[in-house]
Structure formats: structure tokens, C-alpha cells
Short mmCIF file of C-alpha atoms and ligand atoms in Angstrom, two decimals:
data_model
loop_
_atom_site.label_atom_id
_atom_site.label_comp_id
_atom_site.label_asym_id
_atom_site.label_seq_id
_atom_site.Cartn_x
_atom_site.Cartn_y
_atom_site.Cartn_z
CA MET A 1 16.96 -14.49 -15.46
CA GLY A 2 16.67 -11.64 -17.96
CA ILE A 3 13.34 -10.07 -17.09
CA LYS A 4 13.78 -10.62 -13.36
CA LEU A 5 16.99 -8.61 -13.27
CA LYS A 6 15.58 -5.99 -15.58
CA ALA A 7 12.58 -5.41 -13.32
CA LEU A 8 14.95 -5.35 -10.37
CA THR A 9 16.95 -2.50 -11.86
CA LYS A 10 13.72 -0.54 -12.26
CA SER A 11 12.56 -0.88 -8.68
CA PRO A 12 15.32 -1.79 -6.25
CA TRP A 13 13.98 -1.69 -2.72
CA VAL A 14 16.77 -1.18 -0.25
CA TYR A 15 17.22 -2.40 3.28
CA HIS A 16 19.66 -0.66 5.52
CA LEU A 17 21.99 -2.90 7.52
CA SER A 18 24.47 -1.32 9.90
CA THR A 19 27.16 -3.67 11.14
CA GLY A 20 28.78 -1.45 13.69
CA SER A 21 29.39 1.81 11.88
CA CYS A 22 30.12 5.12 13.56
CA ASN A 23 26.64 6.10 12.32
CA ASN A 24 27.81 8.74 9.93
CA CYS A 25 27.45 6.58 6.85
CA ASP A 26 23.91 5.73 7.95
CA ILE A 27 23.05 9.39 8.15
CA GLU A 28 24.41 9.92 4.65
CA ILE A 29 22.20 7.07 3.40
CA LEU A 30 19.18 8.72 4.96
CA ASP A 31 20.22 11.94 3.24
CA CYS A 32 19.84 10.19 -0.10
CA LEU A 33 16.21 9.49 0.68
CA THR A 34 15.32 13.09 1.46
CA PRO A 35 13.32 15.15 -1.04
CA ARG A 36 16.49 16.93 -2.14
CA TYR A 37 17.99 13.83 -3.76
CA ASP A 38 14.67 12.05 -4.33
CA LEU A 39 15.69 8.46 -5.00
CA GLU A 40 12.07 7.50 -5.70
CA ARG A 41 12.76 8.79 -9.21
CA PHE A 42 14.61 5.52 -9.79
CA GLY A 43 12.00 3.50 -7.94
CA ILE A 44 14.26 3.14 -4.91
CA VAL A 45 12.30 2.78 -1.70
CA LEU A 46 13.58 2.15 1.80
CA VAL A 47 11.81 -0.91 3.22
CA GLY A 48 11.62 -2.05 6.80
CA SER A 49 11.90 -5.79 6.33
CA PRO A 50 14.76 -7.72 4.70
CA ARG A 51 12.11 -9.96 3.14
CA HIS A 52 11.07 -7.10 0.87
CA ALA A 53 14.60 -6.02 0.02
CA ASP A 54 16.36 -6.26 -3.31
CA ALA A 55 19.51 -4.53 -2.13
CA LEU A 56 21.25 -4.51 1.21
CA LEU A 57 23.05 -1.29 2.04
CA VAL A 58 25.77 -2.48 4.39
CA THR A 59 27.70 0.05 6.41
CA GLY A 60 30.21 -0.42 9.18
CA ASN A 61 33.01 -2.61 10.38
CA MET A 62 31.37 -6.01 10.72
CA THR A 63 32.11 -6.53 14.38
CA MET A 64 32.28 -10.01 15.86
CA LYS A 65 28.72 -9.81 17.21
CA CYS A 66 27.42 -8.68 13.85
CA ILE A 67 28.85 -11.49 11.74
CA PRO A 68 26.12 -14.11 12.41
CA ARG A 69 23.41 -11.47 12.22
CA ALA A 70 24.62 -10.06 8.94
CA LYS A 71 24.69 -13.58 7.51
CA GLU A 72 21.15 -14.13 8.70
CA VAL A 73 19.86 -10.91 7.20
CA TYR A 74 21.57 -11.78 3.93
CA GLU A 75 19.84 -15.16 3.94
CA GLN A 76 16.50 -13.52 4.72
CA MET A 77 16.71 -11.40 1.59
CA PRO A 78 14.87 -13.18 -1.25
CA LYS A 79 17.09 -13.75 -4.28
CA PRO A 80 17.91 -12.24 -6.73
CA GLY A 81 19.37 -9.49 -4.60
CA VAL A 82 22.49 -7.39 -4.45
CA VAL A 83 24.72 -6.15 -1.66
CA ILE A 84 26.15 -2.65 -1.62
CA ALA A 85 28.98 -1.90 0.81
CA ILE A 86 29.07 1.76 1.80
CA GLY A 87 31.91 3.57 3.50
CA THR A 88 35.59 2.92 4.04
CA CYS A 89 34.78 0.86 7.13
CA ALA A 90 32.77 -1.60 5.10
CA LEU A 91 35.54 -1.86 2.49
CA GLY A 92 38.49 -2.35 4.79
CA HIS A 93 38.35 -1.23 8.35
CA GLY A 94 39.19 2.38 7.70
CA VAL A 95 40.20 4.24 10.81
CA PHE A 96 39.44 1.20 12.95
CA ASP A 97 42.01 -0.99 11.21
CA GLY A 98 43.73 -3.46 13.52
CA SER A 99 41.02 -3.58 16.13
CA TYR A 100 40.63 -6.95 17.84
CA VAL A 101 36.80 -6.98 17.72
CA MET A 102 36.70 -6.90 13.94
CA PRO A 103 38.21 -10.06 12.52
CA LYS A 104 36.61 -9.81 9.09
CA THR A 105 35.57 -7.26 6.51
CA VAL A 106 32.07 -7.21 5.04
CA ASP A 107 33.04 -9.02 1.86
CA GLU A 108 34.55 -11.88 3.80
CA VAL A 109 31.14 -12.53 5.37
CA ILE A 110 28.64 -11.88 2.59
CA PRO A 111 29.21 -11.42 -1.17
CA VAL A 112 29.41 -7.74 -2.08
CA ASP A 113 28.43 -6.48 -5.54
CA ILE A 114 29.67 -2.94 -5.38
CA TYR A 115 31.90 -0.90 -3.07
CA ILE A 116 31.36 2.79 -2.41
CA PRO A 117 34.38 4.31 -0.65
CA GLY A 118 34.41 7.48 1.43
CA CYS A 119 34.39 8.32 5.09
CA PRO A 120 31.50 8.96 4.83
CA PRO A 121 30.69 8.96 1.07
CA LYS A 122 28.67 11.93 -0.09
CA PRO A 123 25.04 11.27 -1.00
CA GLU A 124 26.00 12.09 -4.60
CA GLY A 125 28.69 9.43 -4.37
CA ILE A 126 26.25 6.84 -3.08
CA ILE A 127 23.78 7.64 -5.84
CA ALA A 128 26.54 7.46 -8.47
CA GLY A 129 27.61 4.07 -7.14
CA VAL A 130 24.08 2.71 -7.16
CA ALA A 131 23.54 4.04 -10.69
CA LYS A 132 26.70 2.21 -11.83
CA LEU A 133 25.49 -1.00 -10.22
CA LEU A 134 22.12 -0.67 -11.96
CA ALA A 135 23.85 -0.12 -15.31
CA MET A 136 25.97 -3.22 -14.66
CA LEU A 137 22.88 -5.30 -13.84
CA LYS A 138 21.14 -4.05 -16.95
CA GLN A 139 24.03 -5.28 -19.06
CA LYS A 140 23.85 -8.67 -17.39
CA ALA A 141 20.10 -8.94 -17.94
CA MET B 1 -21.59 -4.72 -24.24
CA ASN B 2 -22.24 -8.12 -22.79
CA PRO B 3 -22.22 -8.68 -19.00
CA ILE B 4 -20.05 -11.80 -19.46
CA LEU B 5 -17.42 -9.59 -21.06
CA VAL B 6 -17.41 -7.36 -17.99
CA TYR B 7 -16.86 -10.38 -15.77
CA ILE B 8 -13.85 -11.34 -17.85
CA ILE B 9 -12.16 -7.98 -18.25
CA CYS B 10 -13.03 -6.82 -14.75
CA PHE B 11 -9.86 -8.14 -13.13
CA PRO B 12 -7.30 -6.82 -15.64
CA PHE B 13 -9.18 -3.53 -15.88
CA THR B 14 -9.29 -3.00 -12.11
CA ALA B 15 -5.67 -4.04 -11.76
CA ILE B 16 -4.45 -1.66 -14.45
CA VAL B 17 -6.50 1.28 -13.23
CA GLY B 18 -5.46 0.45 -9.66
CA MET B 19 -1.81 0.64 -10.67
CA LEU B 20 -2.41 3.92 -12.44
CA VAL B 21 -4.18 5.29 -9.39
CA SER B 22 -1.43 4.22 -7.05
CA TRP B 23 1.06 5.92 -9.37
CA ILE B 24 -1.03 9.10 -9.15
CA ASP B 25 -0.98 8.74 -5.39
CA ARG B 26 2.79 8.44 -5.27
CA LYS B 27 3.36 11.17 -7.84
CA VAL B 28 1.09 13.67 -6.11
CA THR B 29 2.73 12.84 -2.78
CA ALA B 30 6.11 13.47 -4.37
CA ARG B 31 4.99 16.77 -5.87
CA LEU B 32 3.60 17.87 -2.51
CA GLN B 33 7.04 17.24 -1.04
CA TRP B 34 8.68 19.14 -3.89
CA ARG B 35 10.14 16.01 -5.45
CA VAL B 36 9.97 14.59 -8.96
CA GLY B 37 8.45 11.26 -8.04
CA PRO B 38 8.44 7.82 -9.67
CA PRO B 39 7.93 7.19 -13.40
CA LEU B 40 4.52 6.20 -14.77
CA PHE B 41 5.20 2.48 -14.93
CA GLN B 42 6.64 2.25 -11.42
CA PRO B 43 3.79 0.20 -9.88
CA LEU B 44 4.05 -2.23 -12.80
CA TYR B 45 7.81 -2.57 -12.37
CA ASP B 46 7.34 -3.19 -8.66
CA PHE B 47 4.74 -5.84 -9.36
CA VAL B 48 6.78 -7.66 -12.02
CA LYS B 49 9.88 -7.51 -9.87
CA LEU B 50 8.10 -9.01 -6.89
CA LEU B 51 6.71 -11.79 -9.09
CA GLY B 52 10.25 -12.70 -10.08
CA LYS B 53 11.58 -12.90 -6.54
CA GLU B 54 11.99 -15.91 -4.35
CA THR B 55 9.09 -16.87 -2.06
CA ILE B 56 10.31 -17.51 1.45
CA ILE B 57 7.99 -19.35 3.80
CA PRO B 58 9.01 -18.74 7.39
CA LYS B 59 9.80 -21.74 9.53
CA GLY B 60 6.90 -22.84 11.72
CA SER B 61 4.26 -20.79 9.93
CA SER B 62 1.11 -22.46 8.63
CA LYS B 63 2.12 -22.76 5.03
CA ILE B 64 -1.23 -23.04 3.29
CA THR B 65 -2.89 -20.21 5.16
CA PHE B 66 0.18 -18.06 4.69
CA LEU B 67 0.12 -18.51 0.93
CA LEU B 68 -3.67 -18.44 0.45
CA ALA B 69 -4.40 -15.31 2.48
CA PRO B 70 -3.27 -12.86 -0.24
CA LEU B 71 -5.44 -14.66 -2.79
CA PHE B 72 -8.59 -14.25 -0.66
CA GLY B 73 -8.01 -10.52 -0.59
CA LEU B 74 -7.42 -10.32 -4.32
CA VAL B 75 -10.54 -12.32 -5.14
CA ALA B 76 -12.68 -10.19 -2.83
CA ALA B 77 -11.39 -6.94 -4.31
CA THR B 78 -12.13 -8.26 -7.80
CA PHE B 79 -15.66 -9.28 -6.79
CA VAL B 80 -16.45 -5.89 -5.32
CA SER B 81 -15.23 -4.21 -8.45
CA MET B 82 -17.30 -6.54 -10.61
CA LEU B 83 -20.51 -5.97 -8.65
CA VAL B 84 -20.03 -2.23 -8.66
CA TRP B 85 -19.32 -2.06 -12.39
CA THR B 86 -22.28 -4.27 -13.23
CA ALA B 87 -24.47 -1.93 -11.21
CA ILE B 88 -23.01 1.13 -12.91
CA LEU B 89 -23.33 -0.20 -16.45
CA TRP B 90 -26.72 -1.91 -16.06
CA PRO B 91 -28.54 -0.53 -13.00
CA GLU B 92 -31.52 -2.80 -13.68
CA LYS B 93 -29.38 -5.97 -13.87
CA SER B 94 -27.94 -5.89 -10.34
CA PHE B 95 -29.50 -8.42 -8.00
CA GLY B 96 -31.39 -7.67 -4.78
CA GLY B 97 -29.13 -7.16 -1.77
CA ASP B 98 -25.91 -6.70 -3.70
CA LEU B 99 -25.13 -3.67 -1.55
CA ILE B 100 -24.86 -6.01 1.43
CA VAL B 101 -22.67 -8.41 -0.54
CA VAL B 102 -20.41 -5.50 -1.46
CA LEU B 103 -20.13 -4.44 2.17
CA TYR B 104 -19.16 -7.98 3.16
CA PHE B 105 -16.61 -8.32 0.40
CA LEU B 106 -15.07 -4.96 1.30
CA MET B 107 -14.13 -6.45 4.65
CA ILE B 108 -12.35 -9.47 3.23
CA PRO B 109 -9.11 -7.78 2.10
CA SER B 110 -8.61 -6.60 5.70
CA LEU B 111 -9.45 -10.07 6.96
CA ALA B 112 -6.93 -11.56 4.54
CA VAL B 113 -4.27 -9.24 5.89
CA ILE B 114 -5.12 -10.30 9.44
CA ILE B 115 -5.06 -14.00 8.61
CA GLY B 116 -1.81 -13.67 6.71
CA GLY B 117 -0.23 -11.71 9.53
CA PHE B 118 -1.15 -14.26 12.16
CA ALA B 119 -0.17 -17.18 9.93
CA SER B 120 3.35 -15.88 9.43
CA ARG B 121 4.41 -16.58 13.03
CA ASN B 122 6.26 -13.37 13.55
CA PRO B 123 5.70 -11.23 16.64
CA ILE B 124 5.74 -8.04 14.62
CA ALA B 125 3.27 -9.39 12.10
CA SER B 126 0.99 -10.58 14.90
CA LEU B 127 1.09 -7.16 16.50
CA GLY B 128 0.27 -5.58 13.16
CA ALA B 129 -2.57 -8.03 12.61
CA SER B 130 -4.07 -7.35 16.01
CA ARG B 131 -3.94 -3.62 15.30
CA GLU B 132 -5.57 -4.17 11.93
CA MET B 133 -8.31 -6.11 13.71
CA LYS B 134 -8.98 -3.28 16.15
CA LEU B 135 -8.99 -0.80 13.33
CA MET B 136 -11.49 -2.90 11.43
CA LEU B 137 -13.77 -3.12 14.47
CA ALA B 138 -13.52 0.63 14.81
CA ASP B 139 -14.21 1.62 11.22
CA GLU B 140 -16.96 -0.87 10.31
CA LEU B 141 -19.68 0.73 12.45
CA PRO B 142 -19.37 4.32 11.17
CA PHE B 143 -19.03 3.09 7.58
CA LEU B 144 -22.21 1.05 7.84
CA LEU B 145 -24.03 4.01 9.40
CA ALA B 146 -22.94 6.19 6.50
CA VAL B 147 -24.14 3.67 3.92
CA PHE B 148 -27.35 3.24 5.91
CA VAL B 149 -28.13 6.92 5.28
CA ALA B 150 -28.17 6.33 1.54
CA VAL B 151 -30.37 3.27 2.04
CA ILE B 152 -32.90 5.24 4.10
CA LYS B 153 -32.91 8.06 1.56
CA ALA B 154 -33.63 5.67 -1.28
CA GLY B 155 -36.56 4.20 0.64
CA GLY B 156 -34.91 1.02 1.88
CA ALA B 157 -33.14 0.12 -1.34
CA ILE B 158 -30.44 -2.49 -0.85
CA ARG B 159 -29.66 -2.84 -4.53
CA LEU B 160 -26.85 -0.75 -5.98
CA GLY B 161 -28.87 -0.36 -9.17
CA GLN B 162 -31.84 0.97 -7.19
CA LEU B 163 -29.59 3.45 -5.40
CA ILE B 164 -28.26 4.75 -8.72
CA ALA B 165 -31.77 4.95 -10.19
CA TYR B 166 -33.06 6.80 -7.13
CA GLN B 167 -30.25 9.34 -7.37
CA GLN B 168 -30.95 9.90 -11.04
CA THR B 169 -34.49 11.04 -10.31
CA HIS B 170 -34.09 12.67 -6.88
CA GLY B 171 -30.58 14.09 -7.03
CA TRP B 172 -27.52 12.80 -5.21
CA VAL B 173 -27.71 11.55 -1.65
CA PHE B 174 -24.77 13.86 -1.00
CA LEU B 175 -26.88 16.97 -1.65
CA SER B 176 -28.71 17.00 1.67
CA ALA B 177 -27.81 17.68 5.30
CA SER B 178 -27.73 14.00 6.17
CA GLY B 179 -25.85 13.18 2.99
CA ILE B 180 -23.08 15.65 3.76
CA CYS B 181 -22.62 14.22 7.27
CA ALA B 182 -22.64 10.71 5.84
CA ILE B 183 -20.05 11.39 3.16
CA ILE B 184 -17.68 12.96 5.68
CA VAL B 185 -17.98 9.81 7.77
CA ALA B 186 -17.51 7.68 4.67
CA ILE B 187 -14.35 9.52 3.61
CA ILE B 188 -12.78 9.18 7.06
CA THR B 189 -13.60 5.49 7.33
CA MET B 190 -12.42 4.96 3.77
CA GLN B 191 -9.02 6.20 4.87
CA ALA B 192 -9.09 3.68 7.71
CA LYS B 193 -10.20 0.84 5.45
CA LEU B 194 -7.37 1.58 3.04
CA THR B 195 -5.00 1.84 6.04
CA LEU B 196 -3.53 5.08 4.79
CA VAL B 197 -2.12 7.80 7.01
CA PRO B 198 -3.43 8.79 9.61
CA PHE B 199 -4.71 5.22 10.02
CA ASP B 200 -1.69 3.28 8.74
CA ILE B 201 -1.24 1.90 12.23
CA PRO B 202 -1.09 -1.80 11.25
CA GLU B 203 1.99 -1.27 9.11
CA ALA B 204 3.59 1.75 10.75
CA GLU B 205 7.04 1.73 9.12
CA THR B 206 8.76 3.45 11.97
CA GLU B 207 7.63 1.15 14.77
CA LEU B 208 6.48 -2.10 13.17
CA MET B 209 8.65 -2.04 10.03
CA SER B 210 6.01 -3.31 7.64
CA GLY B 211 3.74 -4.82 10.25
CA VAL B 212 1.62 -7.59 8.83
CA PHE B 213 3.64 -7.91 5.65
CA VAL B 214 6.96 -8.34 7.42
CA GLU B 215 7.39 -12.02 6.50
CA TYR B 216 5.96 -11.82 3.00
CA SER B 217 8.26 -11.84 0.03
CA GLY B 218 7.99 -12.34 -3.70
CA PRO B 219 4.65 -13.21 -5.37
CA PRO B 220 2.46 -13.25 -2.21
CA LEU B 221 3.68 -9.76 -1.37
CA ALA B 222 3.02 -8.72 -4.96
CA ILE B 223 -0.56 -9.94 -4.62
CA PHE B 224 -1.04 -8.03 -1.38
CA LYS B 225 0.30 -4.88 -3.02
CA LEU B 226 -1.96 -5.39 -6.01
CA THR B 227 -4.98 -5.87 -3.74
CA ARG B 228 -4.23 -2.57 -2.04
CA MET B 229 -3.92 -0.79 -5.37
CA MET B 230 -7.22 -2.28 -6.51
CA MET B 231 -8.91 -1.25 -3.29
CA LEU B 232 -7.65 2.29 -3.78
CA PHE B 233 -9.66 2.26 -6.99
CA THR B 234 -12.67 0.21 -5.89
CA LEU B 235 -13.52 1.69 -2.50
CA PRO B 236 -13.93 5.27 -3.74
CA MET B 237 -16.04 3.82 -6.59
CA VAL B 238 -18.40 2.31 -4.02
CA VAL B 239 -18.67 5.70 -2.35
CA VAL B 240 -19.33 7.33 -5.71
CA VAL B 241 -22.13 4.87 -6.41
CA VAL B 242 -23.70 5.17 -2.97
CA PHE B 243 -23.47 8.92 -2.43
CA LEU B 244 -22.62 10.64 -5.68
CA GLY B 245 -25.05 9.09 -8.11
CA GLY B 246 -22.80 6.53 -9.78
CA MET B 247 -21.17 6.99 -13.16
CA HIS B 248 -22.69 7.54 -16.56
CA PHE B 249 -21.00 7.13 -19.87
CA GLN B 250 -23.02 9.14 -22.35
CA GLY B 251 -21.29 12.05 -24.02
CA ILE B 252 -19.97 14.76 -21.74
CA SER B 253 -21.06 13.03 -18.54
CA ILE B 254 -18.02 10.75 -18.89
CA LEU B 255 -15.83 13.63 -17.79
CA TRP B 256 -18.21 14.47 -14.99
CA SER B 257 -18.16 10.87 -13.78
CA ILE B 258 -14.39 10.69 -13.80
CA LEU B 259 -14.23 14.02 -12.00
CA LYS B 260 -16.26 12.61 -9.09
CA TYR B 261 -13.77 9.80 -8.61
CA VAL B 262 -10.75 12.08 -9.02
CA VAL B 263 -12.05 14.52 -6.40
CA LEU B 264 -12.41 11.67 -3.92
CA LEU B 265 -8.93 10.40 -4.77
CA VAL B 266 -7.37 13.82 -4.33
CA LEU B 267 -9.11 14.15 -0.96
CA ILE B 268 -7.65 10.81 0.11
CA ILE B 269 -4.16 11.83 -1.01
CA LEU B 270 -4.40 15.21 0.70
CA ILE B 271 -5.56 13.69 3.99
CA ARG B 272 -2.75 11.17 3.72
CA ASN B 273 -0.12 13.85 3.20
CA THR B 274 -1.17 16.36 5.78
CA ASN B 275 -1.68 14.19 8.83
CA PRO B 276 0.56 12.41 11.30
CA ARG B 277 -0.13 8.84 12.29
CA LEU B 278 -2.53 8.20 15.18
CA ARG B 279 -1.93 5.66 17.91
CA ILE B 280 -4.29 2.71 17.83
CA ASP B 281 -6.15 3.83 20.96
CA GLN B 282 -6.52 7.33 19.56
CA ALA B 283 -7.79 5.91 16.29
CA VAL B 284 -10.39 3.72 17.97
CA ARG B 285 -11.51 6.58 20.21
CA PHE B 286 -11.75 8.89 17.21
CA LEU B 287 -13.70 6.44 15.08
CA TRP B 288 -16.07 5.32 17.82
CA GLY B 289 -16.43 8.82 19.26
CA PRO B 290 -16.89 11.83 16.99
CA VAL B 291 -17.15 9.88 13.74
CA THR B 292 -19.79 7.45 14.98
CA ILE B 293 -21.75 10.30 16.58
CA LEU B 294 -21.69 12.12 13.27
CA GLY B 295 -22.85 8.92 11.59
CA VAL B 296 -25.74 8.51 14.04
CA ALA B 297 -26.65 12.15 13.53
CA ALA B 298 -26.69 11.55 9.78
CA VAL B 299 -29.01 8.57 10.20
CA VAL B 300 -31.37 10.58 12.42
CA LEU B 301 -31.35 13.43 9.90
CA ALA B 302 -32.09 10.96 7.14
CA PHE B 303 -35.10 9.62 9.07
CA LEU B 304 -36.31 13.21 9.42
CA GLU B 305 -35.92 13.47 5.65
CA TRP B 306 -33.45 16.32 5.68
S1 SF4 C 401 33.38 4.92 6.86
FE1 SF4 C 401 33.75 6.67 8.19
S2 SF4 C 401 31.75 7.62 8.40
FE2 SF4 C 401 31.41 5.57 7.63
S3 SF4 C 401 31.04 4.33 9.43
FE3 SF4 C 401 33.22 4.20 8.96
S4 SF4 C 401 34.16 5.80 10.21
FE4 SF4 C 401 31.97 6.22 10.14
#
């Protein structure tokens, strides 16, 4: 396991999965990838296919329609891989709490490795969270 | 040095230099966008990471073709590199017609991508593969015309060694009216063969996600990536041999030789960073229109010995 995880911390390719967010968290994720924050320094690249992904960036409420799809995308990601839940919505339901179309939170559907709160979290916050996750993985490796 | 040794170290050498070159590509791109860019070992990390990942074979795909396609590409890229380096190191040792073999082998990585894309039974991958096929049809003709110019100049030589020897005595093919036209055509088609912007139509991230590679994961994807890195090193080397007099490794001419390759690489990176992506119909029209006409003009000029 050791070297696999180690290499993963050096080049985590992320796939962006929105499960019914208000779209603001998604915009903040895209902000992270702009030249200003330059995540390629850490080898982080946004990929278009879950098959290439090492990390799922999950945002949003996990609506009823999204539950089977989120599960499928999680299964499509080759292991080892991690899941990062971004935004208050993905943690609990945030401002949408109590809605009847959202029976579950993200971590009740797929296993989440790290939670990044905020509505929406700042790009700095997202980067800090990802850096903590990478440090955690490095310790495990 | 012994030729056998070259055959053995050719693959690791091309792979390592290919990784280095792809790092340069990413770093320069980052600097052009005012970013810091990835660390030096990034391509290696990517490769090792992909090797350690799970291989998923999509349901209903043809398993053997799906898994073998990347290997075909890798083997072809290695062969091209080997032929070219043998010709560079021992111009007299290369066999008759190896230029034609090189041209054939240069097509195989694209063919491997097409086969892999169709084998993966994914609509997006099929779409990407069909675009790659059209692109290949479009760029083969001008590229052959460009290489044909060098062959005419060297008096019908179809041996890489002969081409290098001719250029040593008569000056580079590039330094003539027909040569300049031909190298422009070669650089444009090189971009298309490497499927870099503006010709990255088969894997357009924004519309096709990753196109042909969409179903690939783990080691097969790693091999595809490695093939692309190796081609980024090998294809400009072919152009250097055909148009710019090959490489020589005595004394100061080492620097000169490396400079030729680096100039070509920088040109590729600059074109890649300053152009938007074309649509497939625009690309085919461009490659079969102005570029082919320029290629034909170059051939005519070469016949007139300009
Ligand atoms: S956490 Fe806030 S910003 Fe993010 S999706 Fe939910 S409501 Fe929108």
C-alpha cells in the first residue's frame, strides 16, 4: 500500500461531482484551479473522467435523484481514491435542512475522507483542507 | 558504443527524456500563464501513481483489444526512437528504407488510440476515436509531402543515414526555399500528430471529457500517457533528422544539436499555448487546404532544385 498512497499524495487528480449544490461551491472549486492559486504546484489536475480520478470533490445536498448516480461515480473511480466533501450542504444540509427531497447526507451514501465546511468555503480553505488530507495520507503510507 | 546497447537502453532513455520533456512542456505552459507549475518529478509521480491504481475493464468492451492497444502504441514509439537513434549515431549502419518504416511506425500510436477508443464501448470514446481517425487522415498527406521534399533533395534517399550524410555535405534541407515551406508544414502536422492544441480535438476536455481515454484507468492509462510523452520527444527528433541535419556528438556540436531540438520543442509549446482549439471540420479543411497546398508547393520547388 505504501508506495501507492505516497504517489497518490504527489499527484492527486480530482474529479468534480456536484450532487445538487447551489453552484457556488462549484465556482469556488474552479477558483482553486485558476492561475492565482495554481494547484498544479501540488500535481493536482482536474480530470474529465471519474476513471482517471484519485479524489472526488463532492459538493451539494445529495438529492434523491443524485444518490444512485453518486454511488455509481464513486464505484467508477479506481481505488485507492479519496472523497472530499466541500461545503456546508455536503456536510449536513446547511440552509436546505429539512427538505423532503434530500433524505441523506453525502457521507451516508459514500465514504467521505475529509470535510471542508463553509458556505461556500474560500479557495484558501479548500486548499488548506486538501493539504491536510494529503498530510494525513502521507502518514498512513 | 555497441548498437546492441542502444537497443537495450533505448526504451528507458526515451521514456526518461520524454518525461523530462513533458515536464518542460507543463512548466513552460505554467510560466506563460504566470503560475509556478509542477515540480520536476511530476510526470514520474503521475506515472507511478497510475501504475498503482486499479484497472477497470468496462462491461461489454473487448477485453484483449482494450488492454493491448496501449502496448502497441508504446512499442511503436520505442521502435521509432530506436531507428532514429541508430541513424543518428551510425549513419552508415541504418538499413535501406528505414525512413518509410519510421513513417509507418509514427502512425501506430494514433492507431492504437483509435483501436483502444473503439474497444472501450463508450459513446464518448467512440466519438473521440472517430475524430482522431479524421485527424490522422488529414495530417498524413501534408506530413508525407513535407518528408518527400527532403527525399527529393537528397536525390531519392530513403535511408535516414543517407539523409544525414547528404545534409552534412550539402547543408541542411531546411536552408532552401522548398525546405522552409516543408518544415512549416512539418511543424503544423507535428502538432496534429501529437494531438496538441489547436488539434487536440480527439480529447477536447470541455466537450468530450478525455475523449478516447475516457474508460481507461490505472496501468493502461499510464502506458498511453507514457507513449504520448515519448512521442513528444521522438517526433521532433525525426524532424530534426530529416530537415535539420540530425545530431552530432563531437565537442561543441552537442550543444548545437540539443539546441535544434529545444527550438522545435519551444515552437510546439508556444503554438499550443497561443491557439484556441479548432473544430474537426475546420482542422480537416485547414490541413487539406492551405497546408497541403504549401506542401505541394514545397515538392514542386524541390523538383526545381530551389
Ligand atoms: S454550501 Fe452554500 S454555497 Fe455551497 S452549495 Fe451549499 S448553499 Fe451553495
